[in-house]
CSV table of C-alpha atoms in Angstrom, one decimal:
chain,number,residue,atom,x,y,z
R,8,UNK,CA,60.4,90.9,89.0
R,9,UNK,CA,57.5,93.1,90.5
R,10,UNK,CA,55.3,94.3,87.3
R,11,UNK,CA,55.0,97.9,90.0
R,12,UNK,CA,57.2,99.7,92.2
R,13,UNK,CA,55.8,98.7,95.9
R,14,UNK,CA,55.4,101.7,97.9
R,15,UNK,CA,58.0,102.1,100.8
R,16,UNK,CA,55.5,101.8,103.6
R,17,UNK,CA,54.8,98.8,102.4
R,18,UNK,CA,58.5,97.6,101.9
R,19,UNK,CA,59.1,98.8,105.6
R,20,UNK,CA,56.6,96.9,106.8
R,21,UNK,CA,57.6,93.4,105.5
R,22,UNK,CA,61.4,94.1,106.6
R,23,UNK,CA,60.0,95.0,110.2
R,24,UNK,CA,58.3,91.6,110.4
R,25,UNK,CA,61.2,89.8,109.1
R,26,UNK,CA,62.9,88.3,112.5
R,27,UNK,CA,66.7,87.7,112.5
R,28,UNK,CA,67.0,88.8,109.0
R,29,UNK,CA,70.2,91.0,109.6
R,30,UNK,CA,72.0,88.6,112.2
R,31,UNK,CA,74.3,86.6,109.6
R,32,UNK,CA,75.5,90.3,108.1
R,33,UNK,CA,75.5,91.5,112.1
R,34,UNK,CA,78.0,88.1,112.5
R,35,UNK,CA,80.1,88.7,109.4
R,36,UNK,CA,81.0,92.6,110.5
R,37,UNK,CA,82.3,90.9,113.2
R,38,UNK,CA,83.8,88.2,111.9
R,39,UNK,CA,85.8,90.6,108.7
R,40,UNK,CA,86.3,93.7,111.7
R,41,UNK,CA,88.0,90.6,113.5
R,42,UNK,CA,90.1,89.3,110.6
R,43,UNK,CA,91.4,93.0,109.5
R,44,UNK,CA,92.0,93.8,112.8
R,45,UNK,CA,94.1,90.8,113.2
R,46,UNK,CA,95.8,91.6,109.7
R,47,UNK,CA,96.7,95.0,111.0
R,48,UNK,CA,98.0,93.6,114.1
R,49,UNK,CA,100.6,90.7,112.3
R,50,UNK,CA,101.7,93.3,110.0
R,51,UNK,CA,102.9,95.6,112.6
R,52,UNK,CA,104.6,93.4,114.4
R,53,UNK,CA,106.2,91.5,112.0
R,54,UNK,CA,107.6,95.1,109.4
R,55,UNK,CA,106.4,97.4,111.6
R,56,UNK,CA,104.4,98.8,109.0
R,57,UNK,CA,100.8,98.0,108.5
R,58,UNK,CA,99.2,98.9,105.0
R,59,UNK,CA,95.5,100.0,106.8
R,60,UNK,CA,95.2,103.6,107.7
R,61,UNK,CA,91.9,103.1,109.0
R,62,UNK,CA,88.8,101.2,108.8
R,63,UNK,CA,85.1,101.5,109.0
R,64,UNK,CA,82.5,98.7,109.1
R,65,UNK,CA,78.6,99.4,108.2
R,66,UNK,CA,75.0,97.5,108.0
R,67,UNK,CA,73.1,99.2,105.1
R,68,UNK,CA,70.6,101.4,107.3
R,69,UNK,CA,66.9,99.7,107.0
R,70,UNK,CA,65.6,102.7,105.3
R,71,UNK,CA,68.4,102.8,102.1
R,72,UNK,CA,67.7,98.9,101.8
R,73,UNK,CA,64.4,100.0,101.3
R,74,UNK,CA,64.3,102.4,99.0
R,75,UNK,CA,67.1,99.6,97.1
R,76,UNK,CA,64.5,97.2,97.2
R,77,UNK,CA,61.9,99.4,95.4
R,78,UNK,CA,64.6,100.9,92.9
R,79,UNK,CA,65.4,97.5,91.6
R,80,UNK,CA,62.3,96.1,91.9
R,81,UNK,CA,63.5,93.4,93.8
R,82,UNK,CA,60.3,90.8,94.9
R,83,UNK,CA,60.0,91.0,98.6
R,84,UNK,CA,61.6,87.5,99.8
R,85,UNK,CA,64.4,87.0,102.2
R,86,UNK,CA,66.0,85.4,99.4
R,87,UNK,CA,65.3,87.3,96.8
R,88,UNK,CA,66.6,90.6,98.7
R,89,UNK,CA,70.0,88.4,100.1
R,90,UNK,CA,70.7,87.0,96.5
R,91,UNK,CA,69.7,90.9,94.7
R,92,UNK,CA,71.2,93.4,97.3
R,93,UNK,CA,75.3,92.6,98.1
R,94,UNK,CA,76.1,95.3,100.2
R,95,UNK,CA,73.8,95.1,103.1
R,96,UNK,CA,77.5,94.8,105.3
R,97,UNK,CA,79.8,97.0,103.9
R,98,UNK,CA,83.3,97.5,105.3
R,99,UNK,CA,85.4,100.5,103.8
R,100,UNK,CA,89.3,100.3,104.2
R,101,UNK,CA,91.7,102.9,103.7
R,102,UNK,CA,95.6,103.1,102.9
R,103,UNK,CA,98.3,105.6,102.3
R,104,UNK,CA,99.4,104.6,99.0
R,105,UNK,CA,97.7,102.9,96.0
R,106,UNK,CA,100.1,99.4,96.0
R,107,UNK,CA,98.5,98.5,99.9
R,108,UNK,CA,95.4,98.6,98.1
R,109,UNK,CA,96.2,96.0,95.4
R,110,UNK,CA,98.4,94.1,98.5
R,111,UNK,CA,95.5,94.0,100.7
R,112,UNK,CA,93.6,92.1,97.5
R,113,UNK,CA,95.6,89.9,96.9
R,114,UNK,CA,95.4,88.8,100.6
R,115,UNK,CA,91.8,88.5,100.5
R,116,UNK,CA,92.2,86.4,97.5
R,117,UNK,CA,94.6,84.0,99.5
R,118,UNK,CA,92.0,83.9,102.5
R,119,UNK,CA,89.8,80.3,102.7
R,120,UNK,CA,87.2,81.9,105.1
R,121,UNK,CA,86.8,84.4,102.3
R,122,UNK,CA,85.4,84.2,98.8
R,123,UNK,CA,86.2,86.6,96.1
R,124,UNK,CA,82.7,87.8,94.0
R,125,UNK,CA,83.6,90.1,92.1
R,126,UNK,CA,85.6,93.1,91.5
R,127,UNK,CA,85.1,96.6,90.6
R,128,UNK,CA,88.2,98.4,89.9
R,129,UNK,CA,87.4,102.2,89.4
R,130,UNK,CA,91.2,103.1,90.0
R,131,UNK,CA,92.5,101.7,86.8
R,132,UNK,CA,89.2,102.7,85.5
R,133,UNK,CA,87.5,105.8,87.3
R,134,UNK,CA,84.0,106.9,87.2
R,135,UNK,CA,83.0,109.7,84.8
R,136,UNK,CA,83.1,111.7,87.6
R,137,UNK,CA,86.3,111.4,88.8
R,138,UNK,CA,86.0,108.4,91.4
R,139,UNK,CA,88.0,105.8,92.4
R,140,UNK,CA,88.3,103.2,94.7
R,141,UNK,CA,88.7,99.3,94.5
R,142,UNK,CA,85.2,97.7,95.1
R,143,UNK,CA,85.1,93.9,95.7
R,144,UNK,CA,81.9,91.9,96.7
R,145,UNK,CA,82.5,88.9,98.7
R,146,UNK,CA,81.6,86.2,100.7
R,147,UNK,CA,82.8,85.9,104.3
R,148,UNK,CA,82.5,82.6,106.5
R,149,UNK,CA,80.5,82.3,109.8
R,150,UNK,CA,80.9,79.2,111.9
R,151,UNK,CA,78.2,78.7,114.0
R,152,UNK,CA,77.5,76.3,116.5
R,153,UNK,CA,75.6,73.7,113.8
R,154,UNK,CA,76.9,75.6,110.5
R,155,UNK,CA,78.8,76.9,108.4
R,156,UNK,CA,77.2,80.4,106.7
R,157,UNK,CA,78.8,82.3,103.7
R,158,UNK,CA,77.4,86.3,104.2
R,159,UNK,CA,78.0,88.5,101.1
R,160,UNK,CA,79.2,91.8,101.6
R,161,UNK,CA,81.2,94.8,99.9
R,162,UNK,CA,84.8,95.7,101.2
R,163,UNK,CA,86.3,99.0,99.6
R,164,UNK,CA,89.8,100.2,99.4
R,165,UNK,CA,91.1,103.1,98.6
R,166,UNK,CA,94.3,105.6,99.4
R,167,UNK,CA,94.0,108.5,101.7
R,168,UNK,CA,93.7,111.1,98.5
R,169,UNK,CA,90.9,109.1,97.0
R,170,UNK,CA,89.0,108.7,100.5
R,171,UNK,CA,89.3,112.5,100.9
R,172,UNK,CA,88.1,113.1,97.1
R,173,UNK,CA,85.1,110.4,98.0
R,174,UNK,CA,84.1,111.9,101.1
R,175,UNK,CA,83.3,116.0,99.6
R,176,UNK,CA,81.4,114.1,96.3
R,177,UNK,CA,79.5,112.9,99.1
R,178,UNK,CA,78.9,116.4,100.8
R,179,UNK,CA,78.2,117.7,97.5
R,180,UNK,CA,75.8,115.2,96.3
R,181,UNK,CA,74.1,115.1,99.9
R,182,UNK,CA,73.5,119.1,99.5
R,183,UNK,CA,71.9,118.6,95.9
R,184,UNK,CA,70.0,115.9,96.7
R,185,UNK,CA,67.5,115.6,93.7
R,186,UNK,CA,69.1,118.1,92.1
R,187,UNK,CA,72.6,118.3,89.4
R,188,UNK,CA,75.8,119.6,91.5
R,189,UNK,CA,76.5,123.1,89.6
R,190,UNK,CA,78.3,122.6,86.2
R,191,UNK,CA,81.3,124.6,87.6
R,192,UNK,CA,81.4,122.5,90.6
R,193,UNK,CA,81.4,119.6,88.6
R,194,UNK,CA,84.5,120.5,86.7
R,195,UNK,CA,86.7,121.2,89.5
R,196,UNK,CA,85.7,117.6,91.4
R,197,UNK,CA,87.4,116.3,88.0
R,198,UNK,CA,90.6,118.6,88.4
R,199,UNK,CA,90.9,117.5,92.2
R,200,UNK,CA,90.4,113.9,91.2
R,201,UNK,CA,93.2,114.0,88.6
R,202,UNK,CA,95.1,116.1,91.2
R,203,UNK,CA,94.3,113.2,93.8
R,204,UNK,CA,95.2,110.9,91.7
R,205,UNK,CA,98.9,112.8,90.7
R,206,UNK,CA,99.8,112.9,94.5
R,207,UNK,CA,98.7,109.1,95.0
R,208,UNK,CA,101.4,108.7,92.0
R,209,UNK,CA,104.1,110.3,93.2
R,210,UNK,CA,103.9,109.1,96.9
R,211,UNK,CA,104.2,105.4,95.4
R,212,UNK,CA,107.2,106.5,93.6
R,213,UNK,CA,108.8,108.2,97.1
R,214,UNK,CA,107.8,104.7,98.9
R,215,UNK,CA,109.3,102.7,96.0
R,216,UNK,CA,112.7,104.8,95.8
R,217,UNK,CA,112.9,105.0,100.0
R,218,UNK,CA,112.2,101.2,99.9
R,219,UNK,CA,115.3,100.7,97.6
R,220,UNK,CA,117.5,102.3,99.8
């Protein structure tokens, strides 16, 4: 571990001069925006129904892998930063009702050019401040022309409700940047989480009783 913070110039600097360091992750968006996009295909065709709402794919943007770099004190290596940093490619996937979510892990699971990390499950077990969303870090494989490359990354799931919730937290933090978000405001992003997570509820009982019919 660095014994003191580097400064971000300097951190900036070294990533600049680090040739082909974000090709693999550039590789594996493609490779996981491929595979869902397949997924979503096959399940429309074969139940007409397809458990992905929508999907969005991102590289970590140079300057937040920075300043993630300098939070954790992570020693400036290529190594060190791919072994200490596991969402550099981040893909975000959302559903209409809270069992897709847990479907669409389960097929990750079962994938062999996928390889499950670790999970986060802040659905069954929400952030203090009213979060939720399934986070699980993986492996994806890349064939290239002389190798095989496993690329770690961070795919998120979540329901429509929670994606909605996620996005004004964001807004909120984004506008009090530095600062605390307003006690008040604060307590109502709790009541419109439990709200959220009441209408996610009952919309999996409406599937599960239309289903049995």
């Amino acid at each position: 571990m660095l014994k003191k913070k580097i400064k971000i110039e300097v951190i900036q600097k070294v990533l600049d001069n680090w040739t082909g360091f974000f090709l693999p992750y550039q590789m594996a968006l493609h490779e996981l925006e491929s595979d869902f996009k397949v997924i979503d295909l096959e399940w429309k065709t074969l139940h007409g129904y397809s458990p992905i709402e929508h999907m969005k794919t991102r590289l970590k943007k140079l300057r937040s892998l920075v300043e993630k770099i300098q939070r954790k004190e992570i020693p400036l290596t290529q190594e060190a930063v791919r072994n200490e940093i596991r969402d550099i490619l981040g893909v975000r996937i959302v559903t209409s009702f809270i069992d897709d979510v847990y479907m669409l892990k389960e097929h990750i699971e079962q994938r062999e050019d996928i390889r499950m990390i670790r999970v986060k499950d802040y659905i069954q077990d929400p952030k203090m401040s009213g979060y939720k969303s399934l986070h699980l870090i993986v492996e994806t494989q890349v064939i290239l022309s002389n190798e095989i490359i496993w690329v770690p990354a961070e795919i998120q799931i979540r329901t429509s409700a929670m994606d909605f919730w996620a996005s004004t937290e964001h807004k909120l933090n984004y506008k009090y940047q530095g600062e605390t978000i307003p006690e008040d405001a604060q307590k109502q992003l709790i009541e419109l989480a439990k709200a959220s997570s009441l209408m996610d509820k009952e919309m999996s009982r409406l599937r599960t009783k239309l289903l049995a019919n």
